[in-house]
Amino acid sequence: MPATATTIDVSHLSKSFGPVDAVSDLSFVVEPGSVTGFLGPNGAGKTTTLRMLLGLVNPSSGLATFGGVGYRDLPSPLETVGTALEASSFHPGRTARNHLKVYTTATGIDPGRIDRVLKQVGIDAYADRRVGGYSLGMRQRLGLAFALLGDPRVLVLDEPINGLDPEGIRWIRGFLRELAAEGRTVLVSSHLLSEVQQSVDRAIIITRGRLVYDGTLSGLEFTARVVVDAPDRAALHSALLAAGARVDVSEGGLVVKELDGAAIGAIAHRAGVPLSLLAEQQEGLESAFLELTGTEPEPAPGVHRHGAHAAPAEGDAS
Ligand SMILES: Nc1ncnc2c1ncn2[C@@H]1O[C@H](COP(=O)(O)OP(=O)(O)O)[C@@H](O)[C@H]1O
Ligand SMILES: [Mg+2]
């Protein structure tokens, strides 16, 4: 496998289904060694993008490759890219073990991998039970076992957290992190930021087929609200305004947007104003996500890029 096949390259990718522009001029790069969240509300175009990446849907224009090589041209795809697509169906009459055996037989992957991956995803005790009796969470785990079968360096997972119980969610968060820590490229889609926010290093957010954010989660959090107060609220208010902050006065304190707690603390410190309250609002990240994806009026919002993974600014949305 060429070393570059560990990078996911999406370049000016578009897909229309008749009048529906499912994906529009989408570009991003996903590098090894971290978990990248591919986020957006239902219908945003996530599955369509991933299906184009995996050669299951033909793009209307643009390219989706692994380091320049299309999925269909990969010499040993299962050993290069592991995939778990949404609503993957397994023959209900087959056991988990037999399901995986079909693939090891077809591809020449070491059948010893079967027990290994079933154990890795925690369903080894059910390996010889028929999949028809599996819960949704167990089927999700079997989907992951399939993705891992060829010990691939790249994982493309479409909504793998959907349907997991709280224990399963906790498990998969750690699991995704481990895979990235092993140097793998992990791209994981979700329609819920809250589902993945503890496991992703970087977020690519789309809505209506268009990129609206590409960067770190902390960069996104920047748009969250922080409630801050001081015994001398007037002094704090003027210090924040003087620093160029957007401030709303509420009963519970001053509500500051577009600055994080550290920045506000520093402003107060420089102004010599002791604080009595500094609270980053819990739903800040989620509301930033909703603001980016949910209620924006047309035309589509511009692209916001923050953080270490930011791509070059040219070719920004609009
Ligand atoms: N095969 C298809 N034929 C027609 N429209 C489709 C097809 N697949 C997806 N779409 C439409 O494309 C848009 C994006 O869908 P999808 O990629 O499934 O979004 P997501 O995975 O983010 O929920 C939606 O409007 C959906 O209805
Ligand atoms: Mg989808």
Short mmCIF file of C-alpha atoms and ligand atoms in Angstrom, two decimals:
data_model
loop_
_atom_site.label_atom_id
_atom_site.label_comp_id
_atom_site.label_asym_id
_atom_site.label_seq_id
_atom_site.Cartn_x
_atom_site.Cartn_y
_atom_site.Cartn_z
CA MET A 1 0.00 0.00 0.00
CA PRO A 2 1.41 3.42 -0.90
CA ALA A 3 2.12 5.46 2.22
CA THR A 4 -0.05 8.30 0.92
CA ALA A 5 -3.12 6.03 0.83
CA THR A 6 -3.48 6.78 4.54
CA THR A 7 -4.79 10.26 3.74
CA ILE A 8 -8.38 10.92 2.77
CA ASP A 9 -8.62 13.55 0.03
CA VAL A 10 -11.94 15.06 -0.89
CA SER A 11 -11.59 17.67 -3.61
CA HIS A 12 -14.39 19.82 -5.02
CA LEU A 13 -16.78 16.93 -4.65
CA SER A 14 -20.37 17.40 -5.81
CA LYS A 15 -23.35 15.11 -6.22
CA SER A 16 -26.82 15.94 -7.45
CA PHE A 17 -29.77 13.58 -7.38
CA GLY A 18 -32.03 15.21 -9.95
CA PRO A 19 -32.87 18.62 -8.52
CA VAL A 20 -31.33 17.80 -5.11
CA ASP A 21 -27.77 19.05 -4.59
CA ALA A 22 -26.80 16.47 -1.96
CA VAL A 23 -23.12 17.52 -1.93
CA SER A 24 -21.77 20.80 -3.32
CA ASP A 25 -18.12 21.59 -3.99
CA LEU A 26 -16.92 19.88 -0.83
CA SER A 27 -13.17 19.79 -0.09
CA PHE A 28 -11.29 18.51 2.93
CA VAL A 29 -8.27 16.39 3.84
CA VAL A 30 -8.16 13.88 6.70
CA GLU A 31 -4.73 12.99 8.08
CA PRO A 32 -3.60 9.93 10.06
CA GLY A 33 -3.25 9.87 13.83
CA SER A 34 -6.44 11.60 14.88
CA VAL A 35 -10.17 11.15 14.98
CA THR A 36 -12.00 13.46 12.61
CA GLY A 37 -15.72 13.99 13.07
CA PHE A 38 -17.79 14.40 9.92
CA LEU A 39 -20.81 16.22 11.24
CA GLY A 40 -24.06 17.66 10.03
CA PRO A 41 -27.79 17.27 10.54
CA ASN A 42 -29.75 14.50 8.86
CA GLY A 43 -29.85 15.06 5.11
CA ALA A 44 -26.68 17.18 5.13
CA GLY A 45 -24.92 14.86 2.67
CA LYS A 46 -22.63 12.85 4.95
CA THR A 47 -23.59 9.39 3.75
CA THR A 48 -23.54 10.50 0.11
CA THR A 49 -20.00 11.87 0.59
CA LEU A 50 -18.79 8.68 2.26
CA ARG A 51 -20.42 6.53 -0.41
CA MET A 52 -18.60 8.54 -3.09
CA LEU A 53 -15.35 8.08 -1.15
CA LEU A 54 -15.95 4.33 -1.14
CA GLY A 55 -16.79 4.14 -4.82
CA LEU A 56 -20.45 3.28 -4.22
CA VAL A 57 -21.85 6.48 -5.74
CA ASN A 58 -20.40 8.28 -8.74
CA PRO A 59 -19.68 11.97 -8.11
CA SER A 60 -21.32 14.53 -10.41
CA SER A 61 -17.94 16.25 -10.26
CA GLY A 62 -14.82 16.32 -8.14
CA LEU A 63 -12.71 13.57 -6.63
CA ALA A 64 -12.64 11.53 -3.45
CA THR A 65 -9.49 9.46 -2.99
CA PHE A 66 -7.11 7.86 -0.55
CA GLY A 67 -3.93 9.76 -1.24
CA GLY A 68 -4.91 10.13 -4.88
CA VAL A 69 -6.08 6.55 -5.38
CA GLY A 70 -9.79 5.91 -5.80
CA TYR A 71 -11.27 3.19 -3.58
CA ARG A 72 -12.02 0.97 -6.57
CA ASP A 73 -8.37 1.17 -7.64
CA LEU A 74 -6.92 0.17 -4.27
CA PRO A 75 -4.98 -3.08 -4.66
CA SER A 76 -6.31 -4.62 -1.43
CA PRO A 77 -9.19 -2.42 -0.29
CA LEU A 78 -10.17 -4.28 2.92
CA GLU A 79 -6.58 -4.10 4.11
CA THR A 80 -6.32 -0.41 3.28
CA VAL A 81 -9.65 1.11 4.24
CA GLY A 82 -12.05 -0.30 6.82
CA THR A 83 -15.64 0.76 6.36
CA ALA A 84 -18.84 0.58 8.33
CA LEU A 85 -21.68 2.17 6.45
CA GLU A 86 -25.02 3.28 7.78
CA ALA A 87 -27.68 0.59 8.03
CA SER A 88 -25.30 -2.13 6.95
CA SER A 89 -27.34 -5.26 6.76
CA PHE A 90 -26.12 -8.68 7.79
CA HIS A 91 -27.81 -11.91 6.79
CA PRO A 92 -29.93 -12.65 9.87
CA GLY A 93 -29.43 -16.39 9.60
CA ARG A 94 -25.63 -16.18 9.64
CA THR A 95 -23.47 -16.03 12.73
CA ALA A 96 -21.03 -13.17 13.25
CA ARG A 97 -18.14 -15.56 12.70
CA ASN A 98 -19.58 -16.87 9.43
CA HIS A 99 -20.32 -13.39 8.25
CA LEU A 100 -16.65 -12.40 8.61
CA LYS A 101 -15.47 -15.71 7.19
CA VAL A 102 -17.10 -14.89 3.86
CA TYR A 103 -14.68 -11.98 3.57
CA THR A 104 -11.52 -13.70 4.77
CA THR A 105 -12.22 -16.50 2.29
CA ALA A 106 -12.85 -14.08 -0.56
CA THR A 107 -9.83 -11.87 0.10
CA GLY A 108 -7.22 -14.19 1.58
CA ILE A 109 -7.10 -12.21 4.83
CA ASP A 110 -5.80 -14.42 7.66
CA PRO A 111 -8.89 -16.15 9.17
CA GLY A 112 -7.18 -15.80 12.54
CA ARG A 113 -8.21 -12.14 12.35
CA ILE A 114 -11.85 -13.14 12.89
CA ASP A 115 -11.51 -14.04 16.58
CA ARG A 116 -9.20 -11.11 17.06
CA VAL A 117 -11.62 -8.47 15.77
CA LEU A 118 -14.69 -10.01 17.43
CA LYS A 119 -12.83 -9.80 20.73
CA GLN A 120 -11.66 -6.27 19.95
CA VAL A 121 -15.26 -5.06 19.58
CA GLY A 122 -16.48 -7.09 22.53
CA ILE A 123 -18.84 -9.57 20.87
CA ASP A 124 -16.60 -12.65 20.96
CA ALA A 125 -19.00 -14.31 23.39
CA TYR A 126 -21.74 -14.08 20.74
CA ALA A 127 -19.57 -15.08 17.76
CA ASP A 128 -21.54 -18.23 17.03
CA ARG A 129 -25.00 -16.78 17.52
CA ARG A 130 -27.13 -15.83 14.56
CA VAL A 131 -27.03 -12.11 13.78
CA GLY A 132 -30.83 -12.04 13.54
CA GLY A 133 -30.96 -12.08 17.34
CA TYR A 134 -28.46 -9.25 17.77
CA SER A 135 -29.42 -5.88 19.22
CA LEU A 136 -28.72 -2.77 17.14
CA GLY A 137 -25.69 -2.09 19.33
CA MET A 138 -24.32 -5.58 18.69
CA ARG A 139 -24.85 -5.15 14.95
CA GLN A 140 -22.95 -1.86 15.13
CA ARG A 141 -20.09 -3.69 16.84
CA LEU A 142 -20.15 -6.39 14.17
CA GLY A 143 -19.96 -3.63 11.56
CA LEU A 144 -16.84 -2.35 13.30
CA ALA A 145 -15.39 -5.87 13.46
CA PHE A 146 -15.85 -6.08 9.70
CA ALA A 147 -14.17 -2.69 9.27
CA LEU A 148 -11.17 -3.89 11.28
CA LEU A 149 -10.90 -7.29 9.62
CA GLY A 150 -8.07 -6.37 7.24
CA ASP A 151 -6.22 -4.35 9.92
CA PRO A 152 -6.58 -1.23 7.74
CA ARG A 153 -4.74 2.04 8.33
CA VAL A 154 -7.86 4.05 7.42
CA LEU A 155 -11.33 3.76 8.94
CA VAL A 156 -14.43 5.33 7.46
CA LEU A 157 -17.38 4.90 9.81
CA ASP A 158 -20.87 6.23 9.07
CA GLU A 159 -22.86 6.95 12.24
CA PRO A 160 -21.27 4.10 14.22
CA ILE A 161 -22.61 5.45 17.51
CA ASN A 162 -26.27 5.41 16.43
CA GLY A 163 -28.17 2.86 18.49
CA LEU A 164 -25.49 2.18 21.07
CA ASP A 165 -26.45 2.17 24.74
CA PRO A 166 -24.55 4.44 27.16
CA GLU A 167 -21.99 1.74 27.92
CA GLY A 168 -21.49 1.16 24.18
CA ILE A 169 -21.08 4.88 23.58
CA ARG A 170 -18.44 5.09 26.28
CA TRP A 171 -16.70 2.10 24.81
CA ILE A 172 -16.65 3.35 21.23
CA ARG A 173 -15.31 6.76 22.24
CA GLY A 174 -12.26 5.15 23.80
CA PHE A 175 -12.00 2.70 20.94
CA LEU A 176 -11.87 5.42 18.27
CA ARG A 177 -9.20 7.21 20.26
CA GLU A 178 -7.12 4.01 20.49
CA LEU A 179 -7.32 3.46 16.75
CA ALA A 180 -6.10 7.00 16.12
CA ALA A 181 -3.36 6.63 18.73
CA GLU A 182 -2.11 3.64 16.71
CA GLY A 183 -1.57 6.12 13.89
CA ARG A 184 -4.67 5.26 11.89
CA THR A 185 -6.79 7.72 9.97
CA VAL A 186 -10.26 7.74 11.52
CA LEU A 187 -13.20 9.53 9.90
CA VAL A 188 -16.45 9.14 11.78
CA SER A 189 -19.77 10.70 10.84
CA SER A 190 -22.54 11.73 13.18
CA HIS A 191 -25.62 13.93 13.10
CA LEU A 192 -25.09 14.68 16.79
CA LEU A 193 -22.11 16.70 17.89
CA SER A 194 -22.68 15.61 21.50
CA GLU A 195 -22.20 11.98 20.47
CA VAL A 196 -18.68 12.51 19.24
CA GLN A 197 -17.42 15.64 20.92
CA GLN A 198 -15.46 13.66 23.49
CA SER A 199 -13.70 11.54 20.92
CA VAL A 200 -12.92 13.83 18.01
CA ASP A 201 -9.90 16.06 17.60
CA ARG A 202 -11.25 17.87 14.63
CA ALA A 203 -14.65 18.53 13.12
CA ILE A 204 -15.67 18.86 9.51
CA ILE A 205 -19.19 20.22 9.56
CA ILE A 206 -21.50 20.28 6.55
CA THR A 207 -25.04 21.39 6.04
CA ARG A 208 -27.07 21.13 2.85
CA GLY A 209 -24.06 19.56 1.17
CA ARG A 210 -21.75 22.47 1.89
CA LEU A 211 -18.78 22.86 4.19
CA VAL A 212 -19.49 25.27 7.04
CA TYR A 213 -16.66 24.49 9.44
CA ASP A 214 -13.32 22.71 9.33
CA GLY A 215 -11.19 22.87 12.42
CA THR A 216 -10.70 21.93 16.03
CA LEU A 217 -13.60 21.63 18.44
CA SER A 218 -12.03 24.25 20.66
CA GLY A 219 -12.05 26.57 17.67
CA LEU A 220 -15.76 25.93 17.32
CA GLU A 221 -16.28 26.46 21.03
CA PHE A 222 -14.92 29.93 20.51
CA THR A 223 -18.37 30.96 19.38
CA ALA A 224 -19.93 29.66 22.59
CA ARG A 225 -21.33 31.94 25.24
CA VAL A 226 -19.60 32.57 28.51
CA VAL A 227 -21.39 34.00 31.53
CA VAL A 228 -19.14 36.16 33.63
CA ASP A 229 -19.72 38.44 36.58
CA ALA A 230 -17.82 40.53 39.11
CA PRO A 231 -18.71 42.32 42.32
CA ASP A 232 -17.99 45.43 40.26
CA ARG A 233 -20.02 44.44 37.22
CA ALA A 234 -19.79 47.91 35.63
CA ALA A 235 -15.98 47.81 35.68
CA LEU A 236 -16.00 44.34 34.14
CA HIS A 237 -18.48 45.45 31.50
CA SER A 238 -16.33 48.37 30.39
CA ALA A 239 -13.16 46.26 30.39
CA LEU A 240 -14.84 43.71 28.12
CA LEU A 241 -16.21 46.38 25.78
CA ALA A 242 -12.81 48.06 25.66
CA ALA A 243 -11.32 44.72 24.60
CA GLY A 244 -13.82 44.55 21.74
CA ALA A 245 -16.01 41.80 23.20
CA ARG A 246 -19.69 41.40 22.38
CA VAL A 247 -21.50 41.62 25.70
CA ASP A 248 -25.15 41.15 26.65
CA VAL A 249 -26.33 41.97 30.14
CA SER A 250 -28.50 39.31 31.74
CA GLU A 251 -29.82 38.74 35.24
CA GLY A 252 -27.22 36.07 35.93
CA GLY A 253 -24.26 38.13 34.73
CA LEU A 254 -22.66 39.37 31.53
CA VAL A 255 -23.06 37.08 28.54
CA VAL A 256 -20.02 37.19 26.28
CA LYS A 257 -19.91 35.69 22.79
CA GLU A 258 -16.94 34.77 20.62
CA LEU A 259 -14.43 34.68 23.48
CA ASP A 260 -13.53 31.72 25.64
CA GLY A 261 -13.17 31.70 29.42
CA ALA A 262 -9.39 32.04 29.32
CA ALA A 263 -9.55 35.15 27.15
CA ILE A 264 -12.21 36.75 29.35
CA GLY A 265 -10.24 35.91 32.49
CA ALA A 266 -7.18 37.56 31.00
CA ILE A 267 -9.13 40.71 30.11
CA ALA A 268 -10.50 40.95 33.66
CA HIS A 269 -7.07 40.33 35.13
CA ARG A 270 -5.44 43.03 33.00
CA ALA A 271 -8.19 45.46 34.05
CA GLY A 272 -7.69 44.54 37.70
CA VAL A 273 -11.29 43.36 38.10
CA PRO A 274 -11.71 40.30 40.37
CA LEU A 275 -14.37 37.90 39.06
CA SER A 276 -17.20 36.32 41.01
CA LEU A 277 -18.35 34.05 38.17
CA LEU A 278 -16.86 32.61 35.00
CA ALA A 279 -18.98 29.88 33.42
CA GLU A 280 -18.61 28.56 29.89
CA GLN A 281 -22.14 27.58 29.02
CA GLN A 282 -22.58 23.83 28.86
CA GLU A 283 -24.53 23.86 25.62
CA GLY A 284 -22.11 26.29 24.00
CA LEU A 285 -20.61 23.77 21.62
CA GLU A 286 -23.99 22.34 20.72
CA SER A 287 -25.51 25.75 20.10
CA ALA A 288 -22.52 26.76 17.98
CA PHE A 289 -23.13 23.58 15.99
CA LEU A 290 -26.84 24.35 15.62
CA GLU A 291 -26.09 27.91 14.66
CA LEU A 292 -23.73 26.68 11.94
CA THR A 293 -26.00 23.98 10.62
CA GLY A 294 -29.55 24.63 11.63
CA THR A 295 -31.15 27.96 11.27
CA GLU A 296 -28.91 29.89 8.92
CA PRO A 297 -30.91 31.78 6.30
CA GLU A 298 -29.85 31.55 2.66
CA PRO A 299 -27.30 32.16 1.24
CA ALA A 300 -25.17 29.43 2.79
CA PRO A 301 -22.92 30.68 5.58
CA GLY A 302 -19.23 31.22 4.93
CA VAL A 303 -16.61 28.70 5.94
CA HIS A 304 -14.97 29.16 9.30
CA ARG A 305 -11.57 27.58 9.68
CA HIS A 306 -9.67 27.34 12.91
CA GLY A 307 -6.86 25.33 14.38
CA ALA A 308 -3.87 23.29 13.36
CA HIS A 309 -5.60 21.30 10.64
CA ALA A 310 -6.99 24.31 8.84
CA ALA A 311 -6.73 23.99 5.10
CA PRO A 312 -5.52 26.88 2.92
CA ALA A 313 -8.04 29.68 2.85
CA GLU A 314 -8.41 29.78 -0.91
CA GLY A 315 -11.47 28.05 -2.28
CA ASP A 316 -13.55 28.98 0.75
CA ALA A 317 -17.26 28.45 0.47
CA SER A 318 -19.82 30.70 -1.19
N1 LIG B 1 -30.07 7.76 -3.86
C1 LIG B 1 -30.61 8.97 -3.64
N2 LIG B 1 -31.55 9.47 -4.48
C2 LIG B 1 -32.09 10.69 -4.29
N3 LIG B 1 -31.75 11.50 -3.26
C3 LIG B 1 -30.83 11.07 -2.38
C4 LIG B 1 -30.21 9.77 -2.53
N4 LIG B 1 -29.33 9.62 -1.52
C5 LIG B 1 -29.40 10.75 -0.78
N5 LIG B 1 -30.29 11.62 -1.29
C6 LIG B 1 -30.60 12.97 -0.78
O1 LIG B 1 -29.37 13.64 -0.61
C7 LIG B 1 -29.38 14.43 0.56
C8 LIG B 1 -28.24 14.01 1.48
O2 LIG B 1 -28.52 12.73 2.02
P1 LIG B 1 -27.47 11.92 2.89
O3 LIG B 1 -26.18 11.92 2.20
O4 LIG B 1 -28.07 10.60 3.22
O5 LIG B 1 -27.36 12.83 4.19
P2 LIG B 1 -26.88 12.47 5.67
O6 LIG B 1 -26.13 11.18 5.61
O7 LIG B 1 -26.05 13.63 6.07
O8 LIG B 1 -28.11 12.35 6.50
C9 LIG B 1 -30.76 14.26 1.16
O9 LIG B 1 -31.57 15.31 0.71
C10 LIG B 1 -31.22 12.94 0.60
O10 LIG B 1 -32.62 12.89 0.55
MG MG B 2 -26.35 9.44 6.73
#
